[in-house]
């Protein structure tokens, strides 16, 4: 029997750091933890002077919309229990974003999936990795077809056999904006000031990579998409539906 769904719903969410989220199944496929607030920042470090006991008071400085802070370590431990995690950022103006600021690592458990879906931008500034079991990754920007917001990948992805899907718009046959693979701010400053270059890696160990929409490569160095499986003789497909530019 498969695991069920745990839903944490509301415009702003407080996730207690001591909470345990587990929808795993002993015999079947694990379930999913679903969070659907407005703006979401996935981090392990809060703004100066704040603490995890009162995260509902924070505001997004650009438009005063409440931001929900979710611990990256909490997502890591949930994935490692064999429970999938789905984060959906949506609001009435179709401008909700998801930002990943701290690494997410699946280090135990059976296969799982991480889904990040936002009305506007999905921005990943920290590595997401699995070292135990497959971790499927689905990142979907501009989820309500407002032609605003891309998938911005400024970090490495390692799925341990899982697939990677990067998508803009709600229909893979009609993608809207696209995907940008580039550098986080510190890496960009290294490039500008000292000509220190950083490559970007998507490594799946056999999983497919599907990118729906245009793809802009802007690292100043290599972008390595490697789907070769552990047997070194097979690998996943790589598909880009739009134009590729650099």
XYZ file of C-alpha atoms in Angstrom:
246
model
C 0.000 0.000 0.000
C 1.295 3.447 -0.956
C 1.770 6.329 1.446
C -0.767 9.150 1.607
C -0.580 12.941 1.353
C 0.192 15.362 4.177
C -1.026 18.860 3.264
C 0.178 22.031 4.996
C -1.921 24.787 3.494
C -2.354 28.541 3.913
C -1.127 31.926 2.691
C 1.659 31.825 5.290
C 2.962 28.724 7.022
C 4.978 28.083 10.159
C 6.875 24.798 10.082
C 8.188 23.913 13.523
C 11.872 22.917 13.256
C 11.213 19.936 15.523
C 8.336 18.579 13.415
C 8.656 15.165 11.776
C 6.986 14.751 8.379
C 6.664 11.151 7.224
C 4.297 9.745 4.604
C 6.509 6.795 3.698
C 5.189 3.308 3.077
C 6.787 0.100 4.301
C 5.671 -1.835 1.222
C 4.628 0.572 -1.545
C 5.522 3.964 -2.938
C 5.997 6.777 -0.445
C 3.468 9.562 -0.115
C 3.907 13.323 -0.424
C 4.161 16.363 1.833
C 2.412 19.276 0.089
C 2.973 22.924 1.080
C 1.112 25.692 -0.767
C 1.787 29.179 0.699
C 2.479 32.438 -1.160
C 6.182 33.251 -1.366
C 8.594 30.537 -0.237
C 12.249 30.685 0.781
C 13.960 27.374 1.514
C 16.918 28.102 3.781
C 18.680 27.204 7.009
C 19.527 30.804 7.888
C 16.897 33.404 8.733
C 17.268 37.193 8.446
C 19.423 38.776 11.144
C 17.729 39.047 14.529
C 14.924 36.619 13.711
C 14.332 33.040 14.841
C 12.332 30.035 13.726
C 9.743 30.524 16.476
C 8.131 33.509 14.791
C 8.544 33.154 11.046
C 5.025 34.317 10.206
C 5.995 37.948 10.856
C 8.405 38.239 7.928
C 7.451 40.263 4.867
C 8.775 40.242 1.338
C 10.390 43.691 1.022
C 9.375 44.190 -2.598
C 5.610 43.990 -2.193
C 4.827 43.251 1.474
C 3.589 39.759 0.676
C 4.204 37.322 3.504
C 7.090 34.925 2.891
C 7.075 31.417 4.331
C 10.509 30.187 5.415
C 11.014 26.427 5.253
C 14.147 24.755 6.595
C 16.174 23.068 3.863
C 17.210 20.495 6.463
C 13.525 19.693 7.070
C 13.001 19.008 3.376
C 16.186 16.908 3.332
C 15.066 14.741 6.252
C 11.581 14.330 4.786
C 12.952 13.170 1.432
C 15.352 10.850 3.269
C 12.380 9.201 5.001
C 11.015 8.180 1.585
C 8.408 10.965 1.516
C 8.128 13.195 -1.538
C 7.943 16.976 -1.108
C 5.864 19.332 -3.249
C 6.061 23.107 -2.736
C 3.525 25.236 -4.614
C 3.802 29.055 -4.442
C 0.726 30.833 -5.728
C -1.213 34.063 -5.166
C -4.013 36.006 -6.824
C -1.599 38.259 -8.756
C 0.346 35.315 -10.208
C 3.683 36.633 -8.903
C 4.607 34.123 -6.197
C 8.188 32.797 -6.190
C 10.216 29.931 -4.717
C 13.842 30.500 -3.719
C 16.211 27.728 -2.613
C 19.057 29.267 -0.584
C 20.487 26.219 1.241
C 21.456 22.726 0.038
C 18.915 19.926 -0.002
C 20.312 16.404 0.354
C 18.457 13.097 0.276
C 20.805 10.813 2.188
C 18.649 7.760 2.974
C 15.386 6.038 2.147
C 13.658 4.837 -0.988
C 13.039 6.811 -4.166
C 11.265 10.158 -3.779
C 10.341 13.274 -5.734
C 10.932 16.988 -5.120
C 8.527 19.322 -6.926
C 8.868 23.127 -6.873
C 6.030 24.923 -8.661
C 5.555 28.702 -8.664
C 3.329 31.278 -10.315
C 6.429 33.208 -11.313
C 10.039 32.241 -10.593
C 11.678 29.067 -9.307
C 15.247 29.988 -8.366
C 17.745 27.400 -7.109
C 20.904 28.920 -5.595
C 22.073 25.839 -3.658
C 22.857 22.267 -4.696
C 20.177 19.583 -4.579
C 21.568 16.056 -4.287
C 20.604 12.457 -3.627
C 23.146 9.981 -2.296
C 20.604 7.246 -1.500
C 17.745 6.246 -3.787
C 16.502 8.115 -6.810
C 15.383 11.723 -6.402
C 13.141 12.925 -9.217
C 13.156 16.715 -9.591
C 10.388 18.753 -11.223
C 10.785 22.549 -11.248
C 7.912 24.469 -12.842
C 7.917 28.274 -13.207
C 5.121 30.469 -14.614
C 2.742 27.715 -13.581
C -0.386 29.738 -14.461
C 0.806 30.915 -17.891
C 1.360 34.599 -17.168
C 4.528 34.690 -19.336
C 6.493 35.859 -16.309
C 9.268 34.049 -14.467
C 11.769 31.394 -15.441
C 13.403 28.390 -13.847
C 16.742 29.845 -12.719
C 19.344 27.214 -11.911
C 22.432 28.638 -10.208
C 23.517 25.388 -8.555
C 24.172 21.715 -9.299
C 21.646 18.873 -9.398
C 22.535 15.226 -8.704
C 19.605 12.807 -8.796
C 21.204 9.356 -8.269
C 19.090 7.867 -11.068
C 16.097 10.192 -10.890
C 14.902 12.440 -13.686
C 15.120 16.230 -13.989
C 12.310 18.230 -15.555
C 12.614 22.017 -15.919
C 9.406 23.580 -17.205
C 7.812 26.996 -17.761
C 4.047 27.201 -18.152
C 1.413 24.605 -17.357
C 1.624 22.722 -20.664
C 4.865 21.068 -21.781
C 3.629 21.232 -25.379
C 3.330 25.038 -25.137
C 6.102 26.296 -22.839
C 6.118 29.984 -21.975
C 9.346 31.522 -20.624
C 12.207 29.056 -20.282
C 15.203 28.037 -18.173
C 18.317 30.023 -17.243
C 21.401 28.131 -16.072
C 23.883 30.533 -14.548
C 25.834 31.674 -11.508
C 24.857 32.612 -7.975
C 25.873 36.129 -6.919
C 29.174 35.132 -5.284
C 30.231 33.135 -8.342
C 29.353 36.013 -10.635
C 31.529 38.364 -8.587
C 34.393 35.852 -8.779
C 34.057 35.812 -12.548
C 33.915 39.598 -12.906
C 36.673 40.483 -10.436
C 39.094 37.577 -10.710
C 38.108 35.604 -13.838
C 37.384 32.587 -11.619
C 35.033 30.399 -13.606
C 32.425 27.962 -12.342
C 30.885 25.167 -14.357
C 27.351 23.919 -13.748
C 26.404 20.242 -13.466
C 23.230 18.214 -13.849
C 24.154 14.592 -13.138
C 21.424 11.945 -13.165
C 23.186 8.550 -13.257
C 20.680 7.257 -15.792
C 17.703 9.564 -15.355
C 16.315 11.646 -18.217
C 16.655 15.429 -18.432
C 13.734 17.280 -20.030
C 13.804 21.062 -20.457
C 10.597 22.566 -21.834
C 11.022 26.013 -23.393
C 14.105 28.021 -24.364
C 17.400 27.403 -22.566
C 19.968 30.114 -21.801
C 23.433 28.970 -20.677
C 25.154 31.816 -18.827
C 27.860 30.397 -16.571
C 30.866 31.678 -18.505
C 32.138 28.091 -18.428
C 30.860 24.583 -19.084
C 27.334 23.364 -18.461
C 27.610 19.609 -17.999
C 24.456 17.510 -18.422
C 25.523 13.945 -17.723
C 22.943 11.142 -17.746
C 25.317 8.163 -17.964
C 24.174 5.316 -15.727
C 26.332 3.406 -13.258
C 26.929 0.622 -15.826
C 28.625 3.200 -18.098
C 26.807 1.766 -21.140
C 23.310 3.270 -20.823
C 21.917 6.655 -19.917
C 18.857 8.857 -19.869
C 17.679 11.001 -22.756
C 18.320 14.757 -22.836
C 15.560 16.833 -24.455
C 15.227 20.606 -24.916
C 12.038 21.730 -26.644
C 13.103 25.328 -27.395
C 16.127 27.262 -28.564
C 19.490 26.985 -26.816
C 21.555 30.168 -26.435
C 24.699 31.133 -24.564
